[in-house]
mmCIF file of C-alpha atoms and ligand atoms in Angstrom:
data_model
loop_
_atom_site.group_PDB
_atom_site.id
_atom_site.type_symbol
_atom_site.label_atom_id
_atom_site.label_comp_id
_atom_site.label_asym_id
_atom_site.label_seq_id
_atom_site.Cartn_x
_atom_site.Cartn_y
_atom_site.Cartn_z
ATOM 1 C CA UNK A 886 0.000 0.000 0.000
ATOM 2 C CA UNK A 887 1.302 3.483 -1.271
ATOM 3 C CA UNK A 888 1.113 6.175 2.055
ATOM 4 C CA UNK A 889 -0.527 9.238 0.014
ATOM 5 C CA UNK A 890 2.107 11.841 2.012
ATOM 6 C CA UNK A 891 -0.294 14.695 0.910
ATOM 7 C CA UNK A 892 -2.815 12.977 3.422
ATOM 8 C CA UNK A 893 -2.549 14.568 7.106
ATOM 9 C CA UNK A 894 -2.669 12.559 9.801
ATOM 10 C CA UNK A 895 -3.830 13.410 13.292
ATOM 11 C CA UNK A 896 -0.897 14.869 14.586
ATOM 12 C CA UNK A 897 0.319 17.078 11.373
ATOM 13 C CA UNK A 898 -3.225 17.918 11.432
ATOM 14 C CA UNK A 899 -3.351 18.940 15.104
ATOM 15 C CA UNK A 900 -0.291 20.757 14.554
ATOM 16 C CA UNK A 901 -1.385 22.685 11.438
ATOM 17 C CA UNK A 902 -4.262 23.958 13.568
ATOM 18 C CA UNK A 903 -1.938 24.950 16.382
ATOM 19 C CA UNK A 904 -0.150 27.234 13.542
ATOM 20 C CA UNK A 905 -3.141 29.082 13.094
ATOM 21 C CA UNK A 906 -3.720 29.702 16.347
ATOM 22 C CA UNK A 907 -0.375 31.530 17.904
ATOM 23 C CA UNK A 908 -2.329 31.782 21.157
ATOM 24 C CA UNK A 909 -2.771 28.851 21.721
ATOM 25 C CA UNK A 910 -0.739 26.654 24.168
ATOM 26 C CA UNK A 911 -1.394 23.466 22.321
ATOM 27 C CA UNK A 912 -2.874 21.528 25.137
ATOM 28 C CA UNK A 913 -5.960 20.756 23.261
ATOM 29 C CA UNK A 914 -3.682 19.055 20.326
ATOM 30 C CA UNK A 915 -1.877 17.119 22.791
ATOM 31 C CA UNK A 916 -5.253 15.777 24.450
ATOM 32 C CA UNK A 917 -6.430 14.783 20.988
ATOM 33 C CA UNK A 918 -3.477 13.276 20.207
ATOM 34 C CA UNK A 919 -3.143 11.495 23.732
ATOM 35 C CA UNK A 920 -6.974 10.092 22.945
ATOM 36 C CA UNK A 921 -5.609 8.947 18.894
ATOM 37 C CA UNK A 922 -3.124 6.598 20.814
ATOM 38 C CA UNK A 923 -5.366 5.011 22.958
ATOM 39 C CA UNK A 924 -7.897 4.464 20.465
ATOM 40 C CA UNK A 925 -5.269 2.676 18.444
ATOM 41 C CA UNK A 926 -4.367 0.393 21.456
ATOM 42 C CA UNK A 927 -8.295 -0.407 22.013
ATOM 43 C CA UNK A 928 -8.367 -0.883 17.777
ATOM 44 C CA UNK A 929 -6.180 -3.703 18.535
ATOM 45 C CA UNK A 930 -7.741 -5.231 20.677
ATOM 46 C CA UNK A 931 -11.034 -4.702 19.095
ATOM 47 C CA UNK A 932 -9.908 -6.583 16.028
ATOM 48 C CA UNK A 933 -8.918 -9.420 18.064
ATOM 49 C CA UNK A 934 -11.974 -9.148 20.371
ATOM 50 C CA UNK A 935 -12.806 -12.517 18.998
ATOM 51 C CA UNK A 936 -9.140 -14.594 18.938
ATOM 52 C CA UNK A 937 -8.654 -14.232 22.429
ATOM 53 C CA UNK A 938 -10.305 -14.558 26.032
ATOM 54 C CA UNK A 939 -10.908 -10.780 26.328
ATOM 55 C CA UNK A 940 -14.738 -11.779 25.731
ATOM 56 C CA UNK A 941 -17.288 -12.469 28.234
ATOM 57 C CA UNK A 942 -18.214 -11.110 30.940
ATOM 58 C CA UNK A 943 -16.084 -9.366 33.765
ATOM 59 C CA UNK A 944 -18.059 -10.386 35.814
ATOM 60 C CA UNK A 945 -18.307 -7.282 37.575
ATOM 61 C CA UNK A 946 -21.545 -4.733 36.958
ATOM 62 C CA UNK A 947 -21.427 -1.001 36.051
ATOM 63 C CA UNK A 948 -23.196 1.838 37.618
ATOM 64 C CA UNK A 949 -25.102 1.587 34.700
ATOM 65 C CA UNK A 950 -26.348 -2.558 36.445
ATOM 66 C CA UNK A 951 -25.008 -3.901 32.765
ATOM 67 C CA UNK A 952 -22.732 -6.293 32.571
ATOM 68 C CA UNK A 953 -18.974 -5.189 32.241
ATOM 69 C CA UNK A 954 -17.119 -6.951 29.313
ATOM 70 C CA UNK A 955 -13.560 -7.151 29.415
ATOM 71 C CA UNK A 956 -13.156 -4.516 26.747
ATOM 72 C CA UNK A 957 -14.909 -2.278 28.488
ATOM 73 C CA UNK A 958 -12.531 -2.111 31.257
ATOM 74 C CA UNK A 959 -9.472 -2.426 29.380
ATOM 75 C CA UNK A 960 -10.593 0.644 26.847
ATOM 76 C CA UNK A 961 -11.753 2.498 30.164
ATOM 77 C CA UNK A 962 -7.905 1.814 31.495
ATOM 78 C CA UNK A 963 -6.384 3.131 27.981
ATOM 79 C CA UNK A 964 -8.008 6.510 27.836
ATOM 80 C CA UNK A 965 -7.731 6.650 30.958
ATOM 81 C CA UNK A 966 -3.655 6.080 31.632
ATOM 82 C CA UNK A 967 -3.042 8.368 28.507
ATOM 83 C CA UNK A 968 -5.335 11.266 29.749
ATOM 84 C CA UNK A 969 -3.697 10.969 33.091
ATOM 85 C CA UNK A 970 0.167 10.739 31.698
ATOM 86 C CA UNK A 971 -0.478 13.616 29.740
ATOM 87 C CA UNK A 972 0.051 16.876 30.090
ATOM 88 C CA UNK A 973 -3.149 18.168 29.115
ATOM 89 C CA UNK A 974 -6.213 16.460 31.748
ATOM 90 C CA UNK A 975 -7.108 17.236 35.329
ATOM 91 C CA UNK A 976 -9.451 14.380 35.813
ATOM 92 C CA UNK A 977 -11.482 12.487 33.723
ATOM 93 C CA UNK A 978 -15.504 10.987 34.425
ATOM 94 C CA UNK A 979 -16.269 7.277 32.723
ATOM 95 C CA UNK A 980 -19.446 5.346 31.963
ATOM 96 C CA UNK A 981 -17.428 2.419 33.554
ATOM 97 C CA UNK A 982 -16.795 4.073 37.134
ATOM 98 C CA UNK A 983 -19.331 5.577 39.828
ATOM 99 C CA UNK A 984 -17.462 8.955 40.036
ATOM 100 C CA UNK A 985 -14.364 11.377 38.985
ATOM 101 C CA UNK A 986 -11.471 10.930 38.978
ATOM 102 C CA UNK A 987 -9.153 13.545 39.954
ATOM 103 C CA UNK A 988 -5.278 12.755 38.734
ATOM 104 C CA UNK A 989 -4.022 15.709 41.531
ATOM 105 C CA UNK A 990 -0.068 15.538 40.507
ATOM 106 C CA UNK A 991 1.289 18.588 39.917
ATOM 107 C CA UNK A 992 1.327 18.591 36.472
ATOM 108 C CA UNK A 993 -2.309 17.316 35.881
ATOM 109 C CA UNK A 994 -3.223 19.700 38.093
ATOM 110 C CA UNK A 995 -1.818 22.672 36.088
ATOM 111 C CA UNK A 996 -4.096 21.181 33.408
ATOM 112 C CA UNK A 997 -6.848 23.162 31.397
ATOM 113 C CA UNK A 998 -9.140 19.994 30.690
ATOM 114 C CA UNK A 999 -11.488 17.448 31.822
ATOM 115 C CA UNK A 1000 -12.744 15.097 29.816
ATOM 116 C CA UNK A 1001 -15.630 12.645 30.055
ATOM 117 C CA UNK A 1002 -15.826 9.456 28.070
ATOM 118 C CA UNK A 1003 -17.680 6.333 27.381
ATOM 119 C CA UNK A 1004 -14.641 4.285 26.638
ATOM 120 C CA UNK A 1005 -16.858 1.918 24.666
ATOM 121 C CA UNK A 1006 -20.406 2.138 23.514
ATOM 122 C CA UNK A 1007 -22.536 -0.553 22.191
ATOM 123 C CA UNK A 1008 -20.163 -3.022 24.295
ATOM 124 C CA UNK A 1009 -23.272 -5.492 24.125
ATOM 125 C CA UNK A 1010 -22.293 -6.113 20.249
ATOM 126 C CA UNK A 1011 -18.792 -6.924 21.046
ATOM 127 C CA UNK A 1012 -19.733 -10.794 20.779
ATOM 128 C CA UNK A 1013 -21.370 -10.516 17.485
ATOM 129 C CA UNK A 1014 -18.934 -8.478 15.707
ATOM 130 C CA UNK A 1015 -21.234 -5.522 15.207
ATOM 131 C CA UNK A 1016 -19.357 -1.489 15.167
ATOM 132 C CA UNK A 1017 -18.935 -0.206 18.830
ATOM 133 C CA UNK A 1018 -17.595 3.213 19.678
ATOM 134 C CA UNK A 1019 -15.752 5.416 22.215
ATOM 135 C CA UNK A 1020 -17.413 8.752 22.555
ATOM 136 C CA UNK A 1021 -15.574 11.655 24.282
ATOM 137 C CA UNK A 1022 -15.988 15.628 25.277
ATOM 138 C CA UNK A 1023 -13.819 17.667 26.696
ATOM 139 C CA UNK A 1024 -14.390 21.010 28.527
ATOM 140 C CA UNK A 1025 -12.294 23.943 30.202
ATOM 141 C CA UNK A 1026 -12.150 23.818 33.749
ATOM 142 C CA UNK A 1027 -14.126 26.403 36.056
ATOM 143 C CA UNK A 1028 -12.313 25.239 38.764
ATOM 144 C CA UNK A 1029 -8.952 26.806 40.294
ATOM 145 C CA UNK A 1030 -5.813 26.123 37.807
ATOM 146 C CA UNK A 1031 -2.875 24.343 40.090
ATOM 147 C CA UNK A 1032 -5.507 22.793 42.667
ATOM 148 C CA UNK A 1033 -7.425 19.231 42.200
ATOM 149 C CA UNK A 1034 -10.344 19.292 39.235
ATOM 150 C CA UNK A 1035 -13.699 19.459 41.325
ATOM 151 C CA UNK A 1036 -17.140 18.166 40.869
ATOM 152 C CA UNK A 1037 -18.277 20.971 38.983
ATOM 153 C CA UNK A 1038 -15.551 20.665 36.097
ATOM 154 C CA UNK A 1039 -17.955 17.935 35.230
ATOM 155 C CA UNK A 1040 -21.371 18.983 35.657
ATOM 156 C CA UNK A 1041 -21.701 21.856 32.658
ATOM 157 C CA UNK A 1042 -23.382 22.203 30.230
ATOM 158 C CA UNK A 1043 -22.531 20.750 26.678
ATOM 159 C CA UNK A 1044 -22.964 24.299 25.186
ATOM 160 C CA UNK A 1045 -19.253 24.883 27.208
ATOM 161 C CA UNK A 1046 -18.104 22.067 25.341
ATOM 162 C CA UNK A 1047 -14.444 22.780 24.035
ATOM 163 C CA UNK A 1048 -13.938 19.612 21.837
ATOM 164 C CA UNK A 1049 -15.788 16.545 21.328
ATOM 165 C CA UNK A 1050 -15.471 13.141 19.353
ATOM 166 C CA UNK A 1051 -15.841 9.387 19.025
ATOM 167 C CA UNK A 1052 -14.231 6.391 17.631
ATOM 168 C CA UNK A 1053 -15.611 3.876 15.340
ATOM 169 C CA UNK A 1054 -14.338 0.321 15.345
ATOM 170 C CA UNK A 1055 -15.999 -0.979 12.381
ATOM 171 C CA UNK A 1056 -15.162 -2.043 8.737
ATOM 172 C CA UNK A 1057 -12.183 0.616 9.134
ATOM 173 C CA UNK A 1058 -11.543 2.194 12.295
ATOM 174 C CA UNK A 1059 -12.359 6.160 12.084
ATOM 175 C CA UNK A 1060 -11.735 8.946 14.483
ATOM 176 C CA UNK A 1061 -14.181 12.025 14.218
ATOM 177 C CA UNK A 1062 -13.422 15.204 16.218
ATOM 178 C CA UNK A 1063 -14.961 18.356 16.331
ATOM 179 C CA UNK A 1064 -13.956 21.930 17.631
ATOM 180 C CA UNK A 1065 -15.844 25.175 17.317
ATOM 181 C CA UNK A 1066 -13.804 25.752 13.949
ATOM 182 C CA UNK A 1067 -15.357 22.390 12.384
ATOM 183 C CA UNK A 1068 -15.571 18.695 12.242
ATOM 184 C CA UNK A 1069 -13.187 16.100 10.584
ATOM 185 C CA UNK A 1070 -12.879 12.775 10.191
ATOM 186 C CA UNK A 1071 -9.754 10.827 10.648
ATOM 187 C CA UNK A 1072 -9.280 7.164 9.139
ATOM 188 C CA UNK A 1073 -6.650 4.474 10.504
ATOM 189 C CA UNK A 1074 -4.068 3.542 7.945
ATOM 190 C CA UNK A 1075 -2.867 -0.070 9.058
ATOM 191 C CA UNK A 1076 0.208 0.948 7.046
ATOM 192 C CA UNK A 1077 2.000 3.602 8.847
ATOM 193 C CA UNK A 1078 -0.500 3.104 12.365
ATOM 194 C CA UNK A 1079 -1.469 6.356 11.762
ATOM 195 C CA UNK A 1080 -4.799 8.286 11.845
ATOM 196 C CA UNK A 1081 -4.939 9.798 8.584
ATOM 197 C CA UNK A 1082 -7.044 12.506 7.405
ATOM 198 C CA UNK A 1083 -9.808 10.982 4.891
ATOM 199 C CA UNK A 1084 -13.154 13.325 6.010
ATOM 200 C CA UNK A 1085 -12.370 16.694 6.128
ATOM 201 C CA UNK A 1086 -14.826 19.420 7.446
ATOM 202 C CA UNK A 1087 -17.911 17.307 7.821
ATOM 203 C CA UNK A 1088 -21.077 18.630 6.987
ATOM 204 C CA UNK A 1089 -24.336 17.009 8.170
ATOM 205 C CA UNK A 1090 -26.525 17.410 5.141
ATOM 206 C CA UNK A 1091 -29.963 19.313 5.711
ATOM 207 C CA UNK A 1092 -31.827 16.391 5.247
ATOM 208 C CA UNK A 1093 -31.948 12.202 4.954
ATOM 209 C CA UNK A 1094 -33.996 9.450 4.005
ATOM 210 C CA UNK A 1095 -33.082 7.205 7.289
ATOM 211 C CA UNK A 1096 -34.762 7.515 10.692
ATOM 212 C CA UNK A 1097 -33.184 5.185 13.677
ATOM 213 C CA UNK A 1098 -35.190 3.937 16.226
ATOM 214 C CA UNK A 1099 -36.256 1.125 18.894
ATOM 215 C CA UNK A 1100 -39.540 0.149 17.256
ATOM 216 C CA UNK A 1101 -39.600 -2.548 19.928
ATOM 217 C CA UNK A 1102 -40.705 0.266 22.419
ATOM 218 C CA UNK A 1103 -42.866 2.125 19.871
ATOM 219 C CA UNK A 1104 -46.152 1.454 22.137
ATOM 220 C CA UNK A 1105 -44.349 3.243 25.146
ATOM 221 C CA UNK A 1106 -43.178 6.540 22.983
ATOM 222 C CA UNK A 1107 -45.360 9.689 23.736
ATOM 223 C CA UNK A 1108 -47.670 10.080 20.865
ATOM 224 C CA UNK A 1109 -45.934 12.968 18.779
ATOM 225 C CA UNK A 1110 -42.752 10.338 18.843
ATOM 226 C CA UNK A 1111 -45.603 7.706 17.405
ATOM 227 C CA UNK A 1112 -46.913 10.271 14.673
ATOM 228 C CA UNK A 1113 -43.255 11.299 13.365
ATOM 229 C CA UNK A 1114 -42.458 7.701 13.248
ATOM 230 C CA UNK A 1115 -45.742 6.903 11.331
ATOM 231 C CA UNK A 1116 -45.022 9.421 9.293
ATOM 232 C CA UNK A 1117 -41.928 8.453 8.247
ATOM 233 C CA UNK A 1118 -42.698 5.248 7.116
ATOM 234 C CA UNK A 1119 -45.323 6.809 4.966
ATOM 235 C CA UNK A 1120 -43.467 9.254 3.281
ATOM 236 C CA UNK A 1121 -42.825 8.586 -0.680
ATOM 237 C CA UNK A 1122 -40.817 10.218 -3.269
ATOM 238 C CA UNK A 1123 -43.306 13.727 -3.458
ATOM 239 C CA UNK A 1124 -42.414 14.475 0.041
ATOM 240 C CA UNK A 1125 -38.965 13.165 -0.019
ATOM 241 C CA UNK A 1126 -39.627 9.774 0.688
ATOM 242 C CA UNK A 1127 -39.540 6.554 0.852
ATOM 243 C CA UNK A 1128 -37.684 6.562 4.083
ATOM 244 C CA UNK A 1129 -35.175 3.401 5.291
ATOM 245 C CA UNK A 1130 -34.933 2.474 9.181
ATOM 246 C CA UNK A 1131 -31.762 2.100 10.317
ATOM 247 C CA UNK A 1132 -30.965 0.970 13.880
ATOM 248 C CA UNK A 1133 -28.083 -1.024 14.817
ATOM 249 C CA UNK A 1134 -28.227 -0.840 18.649
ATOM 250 C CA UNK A 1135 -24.792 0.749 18.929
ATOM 251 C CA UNK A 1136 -25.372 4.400 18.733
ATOM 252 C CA UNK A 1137 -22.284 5.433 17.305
ATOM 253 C CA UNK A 1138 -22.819 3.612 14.249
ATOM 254 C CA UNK A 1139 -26.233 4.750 13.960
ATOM 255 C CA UNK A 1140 -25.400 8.516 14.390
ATOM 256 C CA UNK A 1141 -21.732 8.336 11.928
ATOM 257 C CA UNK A 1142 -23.903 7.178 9.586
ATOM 258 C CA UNK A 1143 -26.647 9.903 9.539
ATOM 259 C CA UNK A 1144 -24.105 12.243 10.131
ATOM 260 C CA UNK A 1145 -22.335 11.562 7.262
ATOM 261 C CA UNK A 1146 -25.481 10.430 4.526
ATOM 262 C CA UNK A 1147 -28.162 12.654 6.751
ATOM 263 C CA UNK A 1148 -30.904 11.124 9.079
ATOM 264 C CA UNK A 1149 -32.631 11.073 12.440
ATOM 265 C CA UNK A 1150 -31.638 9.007 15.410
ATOM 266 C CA UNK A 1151 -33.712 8.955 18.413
ATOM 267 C CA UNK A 1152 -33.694 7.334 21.192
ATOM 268 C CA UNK A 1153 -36.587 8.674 23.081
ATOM 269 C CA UNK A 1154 -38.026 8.487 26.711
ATOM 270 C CA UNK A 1155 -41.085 5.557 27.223
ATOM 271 C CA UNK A 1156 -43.921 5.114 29.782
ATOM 272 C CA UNK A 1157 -41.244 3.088 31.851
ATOM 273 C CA UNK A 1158 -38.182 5.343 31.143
ATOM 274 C CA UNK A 1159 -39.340 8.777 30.796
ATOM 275 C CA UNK A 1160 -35.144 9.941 30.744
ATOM 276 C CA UNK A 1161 -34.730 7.324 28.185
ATOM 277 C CA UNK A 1162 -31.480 4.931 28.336
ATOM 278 C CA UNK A 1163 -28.630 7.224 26.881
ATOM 279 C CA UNK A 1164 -26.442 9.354 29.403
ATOM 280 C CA UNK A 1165 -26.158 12.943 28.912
ATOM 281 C CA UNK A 1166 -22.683 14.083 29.617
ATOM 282 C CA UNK A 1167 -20.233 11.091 27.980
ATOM 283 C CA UNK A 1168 -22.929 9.866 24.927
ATOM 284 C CA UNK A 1169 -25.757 13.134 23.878
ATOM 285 C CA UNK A 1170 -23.007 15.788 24.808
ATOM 286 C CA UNK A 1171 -20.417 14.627 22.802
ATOM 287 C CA UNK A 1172 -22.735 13.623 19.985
ATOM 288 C CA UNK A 1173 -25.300 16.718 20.466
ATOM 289 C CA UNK A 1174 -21.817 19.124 20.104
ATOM 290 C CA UNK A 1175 -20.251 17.199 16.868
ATOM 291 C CA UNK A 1176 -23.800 17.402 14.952
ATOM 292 C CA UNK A 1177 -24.562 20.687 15.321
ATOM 293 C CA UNK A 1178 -20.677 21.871 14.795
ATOM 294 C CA UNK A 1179 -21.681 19.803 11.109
ATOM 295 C CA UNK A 1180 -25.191 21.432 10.600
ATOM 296 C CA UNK A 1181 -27.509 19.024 12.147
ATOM 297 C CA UNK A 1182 -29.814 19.627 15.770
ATOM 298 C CA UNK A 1183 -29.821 17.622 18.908
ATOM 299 C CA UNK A 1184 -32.242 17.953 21.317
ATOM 300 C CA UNK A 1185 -34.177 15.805 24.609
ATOM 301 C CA UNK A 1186 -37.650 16.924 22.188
ATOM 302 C CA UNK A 1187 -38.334 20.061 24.855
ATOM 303 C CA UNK A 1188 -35.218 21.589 24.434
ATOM 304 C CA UNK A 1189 -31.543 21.700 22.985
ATOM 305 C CA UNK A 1190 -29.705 18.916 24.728
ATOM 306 C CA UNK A 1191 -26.417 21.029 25.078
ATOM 307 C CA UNK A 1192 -28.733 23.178 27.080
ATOM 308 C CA UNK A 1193 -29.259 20.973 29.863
ATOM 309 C CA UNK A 1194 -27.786 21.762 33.006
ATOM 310 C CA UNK A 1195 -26.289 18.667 34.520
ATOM 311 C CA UNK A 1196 -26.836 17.860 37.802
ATOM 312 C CA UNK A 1197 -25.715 14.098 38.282
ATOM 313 C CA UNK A 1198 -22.331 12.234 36.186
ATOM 314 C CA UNK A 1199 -24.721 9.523 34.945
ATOM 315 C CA UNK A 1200 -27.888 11.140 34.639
ATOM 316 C CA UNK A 1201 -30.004 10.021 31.227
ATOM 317 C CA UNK A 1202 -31.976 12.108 28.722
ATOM 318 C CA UNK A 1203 -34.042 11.404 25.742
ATOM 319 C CA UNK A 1204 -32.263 11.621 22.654
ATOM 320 C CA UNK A 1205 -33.276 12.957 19.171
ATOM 321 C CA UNK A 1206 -30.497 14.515 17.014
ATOM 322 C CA UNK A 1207 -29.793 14.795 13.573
ATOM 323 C CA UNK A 1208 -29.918 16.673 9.993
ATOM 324 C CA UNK A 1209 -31.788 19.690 10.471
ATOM 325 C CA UNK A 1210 -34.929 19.180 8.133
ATOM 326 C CA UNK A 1211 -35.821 15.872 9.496
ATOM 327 C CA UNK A 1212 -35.772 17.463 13.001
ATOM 328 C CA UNK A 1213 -37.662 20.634 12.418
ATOM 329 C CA UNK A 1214 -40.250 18.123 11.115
ATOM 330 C CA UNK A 1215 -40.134 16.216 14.494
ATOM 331 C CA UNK A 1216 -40.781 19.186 16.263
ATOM 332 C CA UNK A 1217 -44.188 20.192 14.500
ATOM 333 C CA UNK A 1218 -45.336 16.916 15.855
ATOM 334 C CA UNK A 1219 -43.993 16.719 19.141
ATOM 335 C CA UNK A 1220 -45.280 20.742 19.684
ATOM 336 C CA UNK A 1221 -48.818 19.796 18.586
ATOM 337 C CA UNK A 1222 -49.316 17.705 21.665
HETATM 338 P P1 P6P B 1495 -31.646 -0.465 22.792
HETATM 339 C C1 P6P B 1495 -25.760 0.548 23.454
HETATM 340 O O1 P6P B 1495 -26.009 -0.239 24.605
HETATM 341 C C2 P6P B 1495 -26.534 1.854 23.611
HETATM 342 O O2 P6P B 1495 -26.118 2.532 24.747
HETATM 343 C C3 P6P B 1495 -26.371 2.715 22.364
HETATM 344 O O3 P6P B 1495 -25.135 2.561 21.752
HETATM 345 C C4 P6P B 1495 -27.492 2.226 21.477
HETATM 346 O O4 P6P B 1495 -27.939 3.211 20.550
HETATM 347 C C5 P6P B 1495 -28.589 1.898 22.490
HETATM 348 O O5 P6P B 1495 -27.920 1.561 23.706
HETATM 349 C C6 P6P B 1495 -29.420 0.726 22.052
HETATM 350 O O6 P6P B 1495 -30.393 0.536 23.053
HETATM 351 O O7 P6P B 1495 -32.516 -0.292 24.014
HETATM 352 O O8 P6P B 1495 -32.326 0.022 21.529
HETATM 353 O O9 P6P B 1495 -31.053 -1.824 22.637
#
């Protein structure tokens, strides 16, 4: 395989945006950089998920009370060790432990950042081979530079998101990252191990003909949810249609997808689970930042999800997000109720 050297990878790419930024102090490259090495140690082990006993069951339970696969805590421990040997990260929060973690060295504590991670989503499909992800977001801290990261470093808002992102292991492995200046993809190049540039500046188009959801739980959606969803399955080509659903379980998947072709995903609250089942500040933050940075909306179907003040590390929200048409739509049926 020829290496295309007019392809960037992460790190010239990182770089190159440092250059046109003389201000800044390149912390935020390192972080991204730190997080592109661990998600190349987790590819591995991904790809080999199957060879070797890192399946099964840890036989330990999350604070989520699902069952922890191996992978989970061995992609937890990789983001984790490079965030906190860095030079960039006060403390990081994870899907896979109950609380914070504050690194409080002297260095880390000098640090700018926090970031909060799911170290891998969709964990459930590890056995059968279907995409997971690792979906990260990374703030400023409010709290005192040189002292410990504190409780509220975590608990903002996604609208004071700094940088956000997520990892695909799937038919290739792809990092996507966004700041406030854009979103690009980055796609692993087995030959040189390196993240090379192969999506740049992302854009979610304005509209899609793929809506993602649970239509297992359609009897327990509010009835708006029920309308759009009937609605969508009766749309045909003079109103844009025929629609596909799409829904893989594994939400990164799901949402890559519509970001990059254009579509809903929604994972809504039900009669049993008003918040829904996805976790605000490590999976709709993240995602809700990187979709709108492309064009798209995210929002709990009240209000915009990045506008949610946080008030627990694990708390859930319902989840609707996507390319701007489809959701505009959504909204004219879940305002008529
Ligand atoms: P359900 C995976 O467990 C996950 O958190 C998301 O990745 C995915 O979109 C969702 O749950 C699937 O949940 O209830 O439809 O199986």
């Amino acid at each position: 395989m020829i290496t295309n050297r007019n392809i960037l990878t992460l790190d010239e790419f990182t770089i190159q945006q440092l250059r046109g930024l003389p201000a800044a102090t390149g912390e935020l490259s390192t972080l991204l950089r730190d997080i592109g090495l661990a998600a190349k140690r987790v590819n591995v082990e991904v790809n080999k998920a199957g060879l070797v006993d890192i399946l099964g069951d840890y036989g330990s339970v999350n604070v989520q009370g699902e069952d922890v696969k191996k992978l989970d805590i061995f992609a937890n421990n990789q983001f984790m060790g490079v965030l906190k040997h860095g030079i960039s990260c006060a403390g990081i929060s994870s899907e896979e432990l109950d609380e914070f973690v504050v690194f409080d060295d002297e260095v880390s504590n000098q640090s700018k950042y926090v970031v909060q991670f799911d170290p891998l989503d969709g964990s459930g499909n590890i056995d059968v081979n279907i995409s997971i992800g690792t979906i990260f977001s990374v703030y400023r801290r409010v709290s005192t530079l040189g002292k410990p990261c504190t409780k509220e470093d975590f608990l903002q808002p996604g609208n004071a998101q700094v940088a956000a992102g997520y990892v695909i292991y799937g038919s290739s492995t792809m990092l996507v990252y966004a700041t406030r200046r854009g979103v690009n993809g980055f796609t692993l190049d087995p030959s040189i191990g390196e993240f090379s540039l192969s999506h740049p500046n992302i854009q979610c188009p304005a509209s899609g003909k793929t809506y993602s959801v649970n239509h297992g739980h359609f009897f327990r959606y509010e009835k708006g949810v029920q309308q759009y969803i009937n609605a969508c399955q009766k749309k045909d080509t003079t109103d844009g249609g025929p629609y596909t659903q799409r829904y893989i379980g594994s939400m990164v998947a799901d949402v890559h997808r519509n970001l990059l072709k254009g579509g809903i995903f929604m994972y809504p609250g039900t009669t049993d689970k008003p918040n829904g089942k996805l976790r605000l500040l490590y999976e709709c933050n993240p995602f809700a930042f990187i979709v709108e940075m492309a064009g798209g909306r995210a929002t709990n179907g009240k209000q915009r999800i990045m506008d949610i003040q946080p008030t627990d590390l694990h708390q859930r929200t319902p989840m609707f997000i996507g390319s701007k048409d489809m959701m505009d739509e959504l909204d004219t049926y879940l305002n008529n109720q």
